[in-house]
Coordinates of C-alpha atoms and ligand atoms in Angstrom, one line a residue:
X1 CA 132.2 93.0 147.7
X2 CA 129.1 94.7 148.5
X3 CA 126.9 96.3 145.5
X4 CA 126.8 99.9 146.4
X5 CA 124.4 100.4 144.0
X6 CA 122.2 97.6 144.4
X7 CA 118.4 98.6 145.1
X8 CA 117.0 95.2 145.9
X9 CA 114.4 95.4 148.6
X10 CA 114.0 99.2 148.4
X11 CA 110.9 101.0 147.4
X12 CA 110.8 104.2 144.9
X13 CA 108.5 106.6 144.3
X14 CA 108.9 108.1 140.8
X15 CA 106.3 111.0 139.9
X16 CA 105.6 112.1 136.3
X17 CA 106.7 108.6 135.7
X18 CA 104.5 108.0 132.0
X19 CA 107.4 109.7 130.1
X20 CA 110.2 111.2 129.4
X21 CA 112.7 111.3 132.2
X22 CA 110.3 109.6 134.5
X23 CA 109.8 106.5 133.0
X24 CA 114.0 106.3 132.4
X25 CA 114.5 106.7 136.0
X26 CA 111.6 104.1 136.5
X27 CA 113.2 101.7 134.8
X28 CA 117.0 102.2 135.9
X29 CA 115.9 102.4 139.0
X30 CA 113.8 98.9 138.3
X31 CA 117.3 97.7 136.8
X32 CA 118.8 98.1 140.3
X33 CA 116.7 96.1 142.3
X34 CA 113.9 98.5 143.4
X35 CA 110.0 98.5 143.5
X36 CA 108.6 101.0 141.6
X37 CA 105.4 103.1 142.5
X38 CA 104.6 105.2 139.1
X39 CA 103.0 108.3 139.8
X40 CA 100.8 110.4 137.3
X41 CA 97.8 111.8 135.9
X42 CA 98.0 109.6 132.6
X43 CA 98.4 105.9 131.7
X44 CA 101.5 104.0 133.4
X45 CA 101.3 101.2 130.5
X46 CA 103.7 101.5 128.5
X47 CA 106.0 102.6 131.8
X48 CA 104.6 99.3 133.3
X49 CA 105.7 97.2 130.4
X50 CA 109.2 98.7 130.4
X51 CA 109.6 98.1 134.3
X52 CA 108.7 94.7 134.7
X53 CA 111.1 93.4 132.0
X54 CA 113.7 95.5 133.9
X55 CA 112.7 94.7 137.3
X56 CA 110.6 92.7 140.1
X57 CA 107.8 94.7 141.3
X58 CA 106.1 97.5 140.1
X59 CA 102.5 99.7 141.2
X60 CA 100.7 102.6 139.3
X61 CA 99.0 105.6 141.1
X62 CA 96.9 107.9 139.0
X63 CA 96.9 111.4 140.5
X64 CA 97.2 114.8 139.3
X65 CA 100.1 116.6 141.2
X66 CA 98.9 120.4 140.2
X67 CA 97.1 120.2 144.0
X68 CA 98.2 118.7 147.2
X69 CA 95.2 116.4 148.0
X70 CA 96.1 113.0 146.9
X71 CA 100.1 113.7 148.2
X72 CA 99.2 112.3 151.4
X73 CA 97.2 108.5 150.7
X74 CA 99.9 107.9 147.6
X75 CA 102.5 107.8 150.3
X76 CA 100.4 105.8 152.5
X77 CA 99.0 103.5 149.1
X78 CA 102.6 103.1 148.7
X79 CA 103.7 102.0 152.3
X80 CA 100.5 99.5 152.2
X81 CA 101.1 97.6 149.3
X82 CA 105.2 97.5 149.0
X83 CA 105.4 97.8 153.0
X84 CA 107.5 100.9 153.2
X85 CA 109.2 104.2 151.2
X86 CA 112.7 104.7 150.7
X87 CA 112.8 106.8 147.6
X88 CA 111.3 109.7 146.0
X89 CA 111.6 110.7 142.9
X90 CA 109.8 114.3 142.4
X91 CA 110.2 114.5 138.5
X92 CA 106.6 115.3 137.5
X93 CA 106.9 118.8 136.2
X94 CA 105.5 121.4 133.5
X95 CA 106.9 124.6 131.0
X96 CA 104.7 127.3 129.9
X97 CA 106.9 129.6 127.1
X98 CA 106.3 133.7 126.8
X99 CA 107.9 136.9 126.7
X100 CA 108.5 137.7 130.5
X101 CA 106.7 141.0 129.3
X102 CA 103.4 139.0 128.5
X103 CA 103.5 136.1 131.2
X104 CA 100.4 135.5 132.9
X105 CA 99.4 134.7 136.4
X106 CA 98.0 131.2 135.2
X107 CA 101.3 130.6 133.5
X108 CA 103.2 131.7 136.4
X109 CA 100.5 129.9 139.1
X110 CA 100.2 126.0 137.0
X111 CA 104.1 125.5 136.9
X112 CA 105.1 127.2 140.4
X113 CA 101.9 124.5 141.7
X114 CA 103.4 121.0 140.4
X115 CA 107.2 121.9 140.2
X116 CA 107.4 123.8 143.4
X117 CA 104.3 123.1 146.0
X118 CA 104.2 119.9 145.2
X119 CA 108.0 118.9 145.0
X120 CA 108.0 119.9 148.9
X121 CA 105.1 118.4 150.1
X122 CA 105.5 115.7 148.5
X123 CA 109.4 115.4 150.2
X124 CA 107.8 116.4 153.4
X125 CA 105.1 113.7 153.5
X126 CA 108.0 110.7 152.1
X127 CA 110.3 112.2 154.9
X128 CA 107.3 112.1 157.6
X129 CA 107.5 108.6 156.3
X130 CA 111.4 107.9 156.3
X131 CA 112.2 109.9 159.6
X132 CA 110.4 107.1 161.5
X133 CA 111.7 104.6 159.3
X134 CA 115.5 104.7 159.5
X135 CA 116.1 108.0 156.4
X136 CA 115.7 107.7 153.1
X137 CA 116.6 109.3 149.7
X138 CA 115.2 112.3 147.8
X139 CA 115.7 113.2 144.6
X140 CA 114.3 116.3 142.9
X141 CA 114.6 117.2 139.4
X142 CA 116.2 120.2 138.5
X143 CA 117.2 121.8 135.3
X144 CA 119.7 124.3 134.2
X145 CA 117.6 126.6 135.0
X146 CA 118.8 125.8 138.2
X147 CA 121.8 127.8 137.4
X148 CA 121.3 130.0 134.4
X149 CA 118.4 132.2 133.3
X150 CA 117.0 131.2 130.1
X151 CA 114.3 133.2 128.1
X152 CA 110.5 133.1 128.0
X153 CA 110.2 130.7 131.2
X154 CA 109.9 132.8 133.7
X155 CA 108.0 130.3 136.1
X156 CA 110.0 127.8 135.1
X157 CA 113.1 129.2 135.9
X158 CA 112.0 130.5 139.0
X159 CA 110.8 127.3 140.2
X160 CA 113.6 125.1 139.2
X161 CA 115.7 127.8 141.0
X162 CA 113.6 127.7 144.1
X163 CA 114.0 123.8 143.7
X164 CA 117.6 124.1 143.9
X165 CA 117.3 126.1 147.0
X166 CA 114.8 123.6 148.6
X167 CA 117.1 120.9 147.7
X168 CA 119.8 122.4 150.0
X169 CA 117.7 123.3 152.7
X170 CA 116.2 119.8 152.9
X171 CA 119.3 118.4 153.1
X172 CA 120.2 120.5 156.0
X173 CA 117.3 119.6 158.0
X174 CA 117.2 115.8 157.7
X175 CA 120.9 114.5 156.8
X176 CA 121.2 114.2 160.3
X177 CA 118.2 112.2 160.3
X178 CA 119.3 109.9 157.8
X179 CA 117.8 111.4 154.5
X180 CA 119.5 112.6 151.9
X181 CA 118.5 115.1 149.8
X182 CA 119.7 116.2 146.0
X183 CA 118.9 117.3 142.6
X184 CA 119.7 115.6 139.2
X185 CA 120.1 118.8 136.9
X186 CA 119.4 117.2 133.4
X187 CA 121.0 119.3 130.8
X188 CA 119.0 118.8 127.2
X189 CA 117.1 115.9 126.8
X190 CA 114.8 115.0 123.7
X191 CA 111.4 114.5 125.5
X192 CA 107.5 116.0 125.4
X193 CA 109.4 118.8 127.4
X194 CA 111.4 120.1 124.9
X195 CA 109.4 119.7 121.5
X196 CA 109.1 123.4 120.7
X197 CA 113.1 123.7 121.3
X198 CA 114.1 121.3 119.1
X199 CA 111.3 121.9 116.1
X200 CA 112.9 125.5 116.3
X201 CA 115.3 125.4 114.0
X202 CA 117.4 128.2 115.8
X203 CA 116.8 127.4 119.2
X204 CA 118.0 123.5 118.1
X205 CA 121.1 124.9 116.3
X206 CA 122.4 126.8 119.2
X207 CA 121.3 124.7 121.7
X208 CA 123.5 121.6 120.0
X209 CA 126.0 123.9 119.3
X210 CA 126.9 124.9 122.9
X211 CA 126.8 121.2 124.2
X212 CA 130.0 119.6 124.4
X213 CA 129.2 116.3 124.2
X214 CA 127.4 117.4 120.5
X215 CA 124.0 115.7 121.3
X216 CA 120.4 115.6 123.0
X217 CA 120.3 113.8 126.4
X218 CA 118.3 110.7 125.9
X219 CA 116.4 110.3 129.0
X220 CA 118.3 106.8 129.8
X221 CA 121.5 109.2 130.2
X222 CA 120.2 109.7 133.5
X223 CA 119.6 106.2 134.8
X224 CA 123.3 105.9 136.1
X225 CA 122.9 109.4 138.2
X226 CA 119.1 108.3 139.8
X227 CA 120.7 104.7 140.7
X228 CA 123.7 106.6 142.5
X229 CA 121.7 109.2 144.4
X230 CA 119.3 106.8 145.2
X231 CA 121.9 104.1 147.0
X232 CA 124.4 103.6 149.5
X233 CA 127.1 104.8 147.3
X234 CA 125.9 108.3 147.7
X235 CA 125.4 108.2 151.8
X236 CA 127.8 111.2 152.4
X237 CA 126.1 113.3 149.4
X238 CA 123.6 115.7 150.8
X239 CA 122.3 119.1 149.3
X240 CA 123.7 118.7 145.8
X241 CA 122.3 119.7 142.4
X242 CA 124.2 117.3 140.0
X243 CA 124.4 117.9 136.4
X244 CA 123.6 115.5 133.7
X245 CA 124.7 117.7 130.8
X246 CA 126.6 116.7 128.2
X247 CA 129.0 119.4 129.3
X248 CA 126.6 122.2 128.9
X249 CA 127.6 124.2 132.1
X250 CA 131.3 123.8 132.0
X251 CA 130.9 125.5 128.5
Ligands
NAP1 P1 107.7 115.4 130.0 O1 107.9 114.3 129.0 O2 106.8 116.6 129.6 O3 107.3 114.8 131.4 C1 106.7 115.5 132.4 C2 106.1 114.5 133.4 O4 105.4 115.3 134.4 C3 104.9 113.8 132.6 O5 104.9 112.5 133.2 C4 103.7 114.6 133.0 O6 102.5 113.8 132.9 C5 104.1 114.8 134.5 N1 103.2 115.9 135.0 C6 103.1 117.2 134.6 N2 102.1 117.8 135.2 C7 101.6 116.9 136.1 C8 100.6 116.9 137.1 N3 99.9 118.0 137.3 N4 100.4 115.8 137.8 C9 101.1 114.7 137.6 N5 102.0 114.6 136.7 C10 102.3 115.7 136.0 O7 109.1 116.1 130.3 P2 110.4 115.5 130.9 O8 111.5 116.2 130.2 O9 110.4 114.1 131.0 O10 110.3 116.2 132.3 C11 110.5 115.5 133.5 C12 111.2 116.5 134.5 O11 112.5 116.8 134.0 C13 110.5 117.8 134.7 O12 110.5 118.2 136.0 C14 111.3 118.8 133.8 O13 111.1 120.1 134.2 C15 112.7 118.2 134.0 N6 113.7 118.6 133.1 C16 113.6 118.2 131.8 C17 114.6 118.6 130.9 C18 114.6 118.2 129.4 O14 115.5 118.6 128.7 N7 113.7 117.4 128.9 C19 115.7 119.3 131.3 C20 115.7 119.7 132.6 C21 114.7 119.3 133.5 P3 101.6 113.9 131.6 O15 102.4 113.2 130.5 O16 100.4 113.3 132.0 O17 101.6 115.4 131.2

Protein backbone atom coordinates (compact mmCIF):
# COMPACT_ATOMS: atom_id res chain seq x y z
CA UNK A 1 0.00 0.00 0.00
CA UNK A 2 1.14 3.39 -0.68
CA UNK A 3 2.77 5.65 2.32
CA UNK A 4 0.45 8.57 2.43
CA UNK A 5 2.76 10.15 4.54
CA UNK A 6 5.93 9.45 2.99
CA UNK A 7 8.06 12.61 2.13
CA UNK A 8 10.84 11.00 0.12
CA UNK A 9 11.99 13.18 -2.69
CA UNK A 10 10.13 16.31 -1.48
CA UNK A 11 11.70 19.48 -0.49
CA UNK A 12 10.63 21.70 2.78
CA UNK A 13 11.22 24.90 3.76
CA UNK A 14 11.09 25.27 7.54
CA UNK A 15 11.65 29.10 8.85
CA UNK A 16 12.58 29.78 12.48
CA UNK A 17 13.95 26.38 12.15
CA UNK A 18 17.05 26.85 15.14
CA UNK A 19 14.42 26.02 17.93
CA UNK A 20 11.56 25.38 19.35
CA UNK A 21 8.74 24.22 17.10
CA UNK A 22 10.96 24.68 14.12
CA UNK A 23 13.51 22.50 14.54
CA UNK A 24 10.62 19.67 15.66
CA UNK A 25 8.94 20.08 12.50
CA UNK A 26 12.50 19.99 10.86
CA UNK A 27 13.19 16.90 11.95
CA UNK A 28 9.67 15.05 11.60
CA UNK A 29 9.51 16.31 8.58
CA UNK A 30 13.38 14.86 7.93
CA UNK A 31 11.81 11.52 9.50
CA UNK A 32 9.35 11.38 6.53
CA UNK A 33 11.57 11.38 3.74
CA UNK A 34 12.03 15.23 3.07
CA UNK A 35 14.96 17.63 2.42
CA UNK A 36 15.10 20.20 4.66
CA UNK A 37 16.14 23.96 3.94
CA UNK A 38 16.53 25.53 7.69
CA UNK A 39 15.74 29.10 7.68
CA UNK A 40 16.88 31.69 10.29
CA UNK A 41 18.85 34.45 11.59
CA UNK A 42 20.92 32.19 14.12
CA UNK A 43 23.01 29.01 14.05
CA UNK A 44 21.22 25.86 12.28
CA UNK A 45 23.87 23.43 14.25
CA UNK A 46 22.39 21.83 16.53
CA UNK A 47 19.08 21.75 14.05
CA UNK A 48 21.60 20.22 11.51
CA UNK A 49 22.82 17.60 13.81
CA UNK A 50 19.26 16.56 14.76
CA UNK A 51 18.14 16.34 10.93
CA UNK A 52 20.71 14.36 9.40
CA UNK A 53 20.43 11.52 11.93
CA UNK A 54 16.63 11.78 11.14
CA UNK A 55 16.90 12.23 7.61
CA UNK A 56 18.82 12.39 4.06
CA UNK A 57 19.50 15.85 3.07
CA UNK A 58 19.54 18.85 4.73
CA UNK A 59 20.65 22.98 3.87
CA UNK A 60 20.97 26.08 6.13
CA UNK A 61 19.98 29.70 5.11
CA UNK A 62 20.90 32.44 7.48
CA UNK A 63 18.45 35.33 6.99
CA UNK A 64 16.58 37.58 9.15
CA UNK A 65 12.74 37.40 8.34
CA UNK A 66 11.80 40.99 10.11
CA UNK A 67 12.20 42.43 6.19
CA UNK A 68 11.28 40.99 2.91
CA UNK A 69 14.65 41.20 1.08
CA UNK A 70 16.24 37.98 1.27
CA UNK A 71 12.42 36.14 0.84
CA UNK A 72 12.97 36.11 -2.72
CA UNK A 73 16.95 34.30 -3.47
CA UNK A 74 16.04 31.74 -0.30
CA UNK A 75 13.39 30.34 -2.50
CA UNK A 76 15.54 30.46 -5.43
CA UNK A 77 18.82 29.15 -3.08
CA UNK A 78 16.49 26.50 -2.32
CA UNK A 79 15.28 25.46 -5.87
CA UNK A 80 19.15 25.60 -6.96
CA UNK A 81 20.62 23.39 -4.67
CA UNK A 82 17.64 20.60 -3.86
CA UNK A 83 16.10 21.29 -7.43
CA UNK A 84 12.67 22.34 -6.53
CA UNK A 85 10.11 23.55 -3.42
CA UNK A 86 7.30 21.65 -2.28
CA UNK A 87 6.82 22.80 1.27
CA UNK A 88 6.81 25.74 3.41
CA UNK A 89 6.88 25.86 6.62
CA UNK A 90 6.32 29.68 7.89
CA UNK A 91 7.06 29.07 11.65
CA UNK A 92 9.63 31.88 12.32
CA UNK A 93 7.71 34.14 14.62
CA UNK A 94 8.11 36.66 17.75
CA UNK A 95 5.90 37.93 21.21
CA UNK A 96 6.31 41.16 22.71
CA UNK A 97 4.11 41.17 26.37
CA UNK A 98 2.34 44.67 27.75
CA UNK A 99 -0.68 46.08 28.92
CA UNK A 100 -2.69 46.88 25.68
CA UNK A 101 -2.89 50.31 27.45
CA UNK A 102 1.02 50.76 27.18
CA UNK A 103 1.83 48.90 23.76
CA UNK A 104 4.03 50.59 21.63
CA UNK A 105 4.26 51.10 17.89
CA UNK A 106 7.64 49.10 17.80
CA UNK A 107 5.98 46.39 19.74
CA UNK A 108 3.08 46.33 17.57
CA UNK A 109 5.44 47.05 14.09
CA UNK A 110 8.49 43.95 14.95
CA UNK A 111 5.82 41.15 15.48
CA UNK A 112 3.06 42.34 12.78
CA UNK A 113 6.65 42.42 10.33
CA UNK A 114 7.92 38.56 10.76
CA UNK A 115 4.58 36.89 11.74
CA UNK A 116 2.40 38.67 9.29
CA UNK A 117 4.39 40.43 6.19
CA UNK A 118 6.57 37.90 5.99
CA UNK A 119 4.32 34.73 6.46
CA UNK A 120 2.59 35.96 3.08
CA UNK A 121 5.38 36.83 1.06
CA UNK A 122 7.07 34.26 1.91
CA UNK A 123 3.69 31.89 0.73
CA UNK A 124 3.46 34.12 -2.24
CA UNK A 125 7.06 33.71 -3.52
CA UNK A 126 6.96 29.37 -2.54
CA UNK A 127 3.54 29.46 -4.50
CA UNK A 128 5.15 31.66 -7.53
CA UNK A 129 7.34 28.67 -7.23
CA UNK A 130 4.76 25.68 -6.84
CA UNK A 131 2.12 27.16 -9.31
CA UNK A 132 4.53 26.35 -12.16
CA UNK A 133 5.56 23.38 -10.62
CA UNK A 134 2.56 21.03 -10.25
CA UNK A 135 1.12 22.85 -6.24
CA UNK A 136 2.52 22.42 -3.30
CA UNK A 137 1.90 22.55 0.54
CA UNK A 138 1.80 25.56 2.97
CA UNK A 139 1.77 25.47 6.33
CA UNK A 140 1.58 28.45 8.64
CA UNK A 141 1.91 28.50 12.26
CA UNK A 142 -0.84 29.71 14.19
CA UNK A 143 -1.55 29.86 17.81
CA UNK A 144 -4.64 30.03 19.90
CA UNK A 145 -4.59 33.25 19.49
CA UNK A 146 -5.96 32.33 16.41
CA UNK A 147 -9.15 31.79 18.22
CA UNK A 148 -9.21 33.38 21.58
CA UNK A 149 -7.96 36.77 22.86
CA UNK A 150 -5.33 36.46 25.43
CA UNK A 151 -3.86 39.47 27.44
CA UNK A 152 -0.89 41.67 26.99
CA UNK A 153 -0.17 40.49 23.27
CA UNK A 154 -1.89 42.70 21.45
CA UNK A 155 0.32 42.30 18.13
CA UNK A 156 0.47 38.92 18.71
CA UNK A 157 -2.89 38.22 18.78
CA UNK A 158 -3.74 40.25 16.04
CA UNK A 159 -1.34 38.76 13.86
CA UNK A 160 -1.88 35.19 14.52
CA UNK A 161 -5.51 36.16 13.87
CA UNK A 162 -4.81 37.79 10.65
CA UNK A 163 -2.74 34.47 9.99
CA UNK A 164 -5.69 32.48 10.39
CA UNK A 165 -7.53 34.61 7.95
CA UNK A 166 -4.64 34.57 5.38
CA UNK A 167 -4.57 30.88 5.78
CA UNK A 168 -8.14 30.65 4.40
CA UNK A 169 -7.87 33.07 1.80
CA UNK A 170 -4.82 31.32 0.40
CA UNK A 171 -6.40 28.29 0.32
CA UNK A 172 -9.14 29.77 -1.74
CA UNK A 173 -6.97 31.11 -4.33
CA UNK A 174 -4.55 28.29 -5.09
CA UNK A 175 -6.42 24.82 -4.16
CA UNK A 176 -7.44 24.87 -7.50
CA UNK A 177 -4.06 25.23 -8.48
CA UNK A 178 -2.85 22.42 -6.60
CA UNK A 179 -1.54 24.09 -3.26
CA UNK A 180 -2.84 23.54 -0.23
CA UNK A 181 -2.93 25.84 2.35
CA UNK A 182 -3.34 25.47 6.46
CA UNK A 183 -2.39 26.35 9.83
CA UNK A 184 -1.05 24.03 12.70
CA UNK A 185 -2.52 25.89 15.88
CA UNK A 186 -0.06 24.74 18.65
CA UNK A 187 -1.79 24.91 21.95
CA UNK A 188 1.10 25.32 24.90
CA UNK A 189 4.35 24.29 24.18
CA UNK A 190 7.49 24.62 26.50
CA UNK A 191 9.86 26.60 24.18
CA UNK A 192 12.02 30.17 24.15
CA UNK A 193 8.39 31.34 23.35
CA UNK A 194 6.79 30.80 26.35
CA UNK A 195 9.55 31.30 29.14
CA UNK A 196 7.91 34.21 30.95
CA UNK A 197 4.52 32.02 30.99
CA UNK A 198 5.77 29.24 32.58
CA UNK A 199 8.45 31.04 35.18
CA UNK A 200 5.03 32.84 36.29
CA UNK A 201 3.90 30.90 38.74
CA UNK A 202 0.21 32.04 38.14
CA UNK A 203 0.12 32.20 34.64
CA UNK A 204 1.76 28.32 34.76
CA UNK A 205 -0.91 27.24 37.27
CA UNK A 206 -3.80 28.28 35.25
CA UNK A 207 -2.45 27.69 32.14
CA UNK A 208 -1.82 23.68 33.17
CA UNK A 209 -4.87 23.74 34.86
CA UNK A 210 -7.22 24.45 31.84
CA UNK A 211 -5.42 21.83 29.51
CA UNK A 212 -6.95 18.59 29.35
CA UNK A 213 -4.38 16.59 28.48
CA UNK A 214 -2.57 18.03 32.09
CA UNK A 215 0.78 19.06 30.35
CA UNK A 216 3.03 21.44 28.19
CA UNK A 217 3.26 20.54 24.44
CA UNK A 218 6.72 19.40 23.67
CA UNK A 219 7.49 20.68 20.39
CA UNK A 220 7.82 16.95 18.91
CA UNK A 221 3.90 16.82 19.65
CA UNK A 222 3.60 18.50 16.50
CA UNK A 223 5.72 16.39 14.20
CA UNK A 224 2.66 13.91 13.44
CA UNK A 225 0.41 17.19 12.40
CA UNK A 226 3.40 18.96 9.98
CA UNK A 227 3.99 15.31 8.32
CA UNK A 228 0.13 15.02 7.63
CA UNK A 229 -0.43 18.58 6.31
CA UNK A 230 2.61 18.41 4.48
CA UNK A 231 1.67 14.91 2.40
CA UNK A 232 -0.69 13.30 0.26
CA UNK A 233 -2.84 12.24 3.03
CA UNK A 234 -4.07 15.76 3.43
CA UNK A 235 -4.76 16.55 -0.53
CA UNK A 236 -8.55 17.39 0.12
CA UNK A 237 -7.57 19.60 3.30
CA UNK A 238 -7.45 23.29 2.27
CA UNK A 239 -8.01 26.47 4.49
CA UNK A 240 -7.80 24.83 7.91
CA UNK A 241 -6.33 25.99 11.18
CA UNK A 242 -5.70 22.61 13.03
CA UNK A 243 -5.19 22.51 16.73
CA UNK A 244 -2.40 20.81 18.46
CA UNK A 245 -3.69 21.42 22.00
CA UNK A 246 -3.81 19.10 24.43
CA UNK A 247 -7.49 19.76 24.47
CA UNK A 248 -7.19 23.39 25.40
CA UNK A 249 -9.98 24.68 23.01
CA UNK A 250 -12.51 22.06 23.51
CA UNK A 251 -12.24 23.13 27.26
P1 LIG B 1 10.90 30.23 19.68
O1 LIG B 1 11.65 29.13 20.34
O2 LIG B 1 11.03 31.62 20.19
O3 LIG B 1 11.19 30.16 18.13
C1 LIG B 1 10.87 31.21 17.25
C2 LIG B 1 11.68 31.03 15.99
O4 LIG B 1 11.43 32.12 15.10
C3 LIG B 1 13.17 31.04 16.29
O5 LIG B 1 13.81 30.16 15.42
C4 LIG B 1 13.54 32.47 15.97
O6 LIG B 1 14.91 32.66 15.69
C5 LIG B 1 12.69 32.67 14.74
N1 LIG B 1 12.61 34.09 14.42
C6 LIG B 1 12.10 35.08 15.17
N2 LIG B 1 12.27 36.26 14.57
C7 LIG B 1 12.91 36.00 13.40
C8 LIG B 1 13.38 36.81 12.34
N3 LIG B 1 13.25 38.14 12.35
N4 LIG B 1 13.99 36.21 11.30
C9 LIG B 1 14.16 34.88 11.27
N5 LIG B 1 13.74 34.05 12.25
C10 LIG B 1 13.13 34.62 13.29
O7 LIG B 1 9.36 29.92 19.80
P2 LIG B 1 8.47 28.74 19.24
O8 LIG B 1 7.46 28.50 20.28
O9 LIG B 1 9.26 27.62 18.72
O10 LIG B 1 7.74 29.52 18.06
C11 LIG B 1 7.61 29.00 16.75
C12 LIG B 1 6.27 29.46 16.19
O11 LIG B 1 5.22 28.83 16.93
C13 LIG B 1 6.03 30.95 16.30
O12 LIG B 1 5.38 31.43 15.16
C14 LIG B 1 5.11 31.06 17.51
O13 LIG B 1 4.33 32.22 17.48
C15 LIG B 1 4.29 29.80 17.34
N6 LIG B 1 3.60 29.32 18.52
C16 LIG B 1 4.26 28.91 19.63
C17 LIG B 1 3.52 28.43 20.72
C18 LIG B 1 4.18 27.93 21.97
O14 LIG B 1 3.47 27.59 22.92
N7 LIG B 1 5.48 27.83 22.07
C19 LIG B 1 2.14 28.39 20.67
C20 LIG B 1 1.50 28.82 19.52
C21 LIG B 1 2.23 29.28 18.45
P3 LIG B 1 15.91 33.10 16.90
O15 LIG B 1 16.09 31.91 17.78
O16 LIG B 1 17.13 33.49 16.16
O17 LIG B 1 15.24 34.23 17.62
Amino acid sequence: MTNLFDLSGRVAIVTGANTGLGQAIAVALAGAGASIVAVGRSSMDETEAAVVKAGPRFHAIRADLNTLDPIASIVSETVGVFGGLDILVNNAGIIRRADAIDFTEADWDEVMDVNLKSAFFFAQASARHMLRNGGGKIINIASMLSFQGGIRIASYTASKSGLAGLTRLLACEWAAHGINVNAIAPGYFVTNNTTALREDPERNANILGRIPAGRWGEPSDLGGAAIFLSSKASDYVHGTILPVDGGWLAR
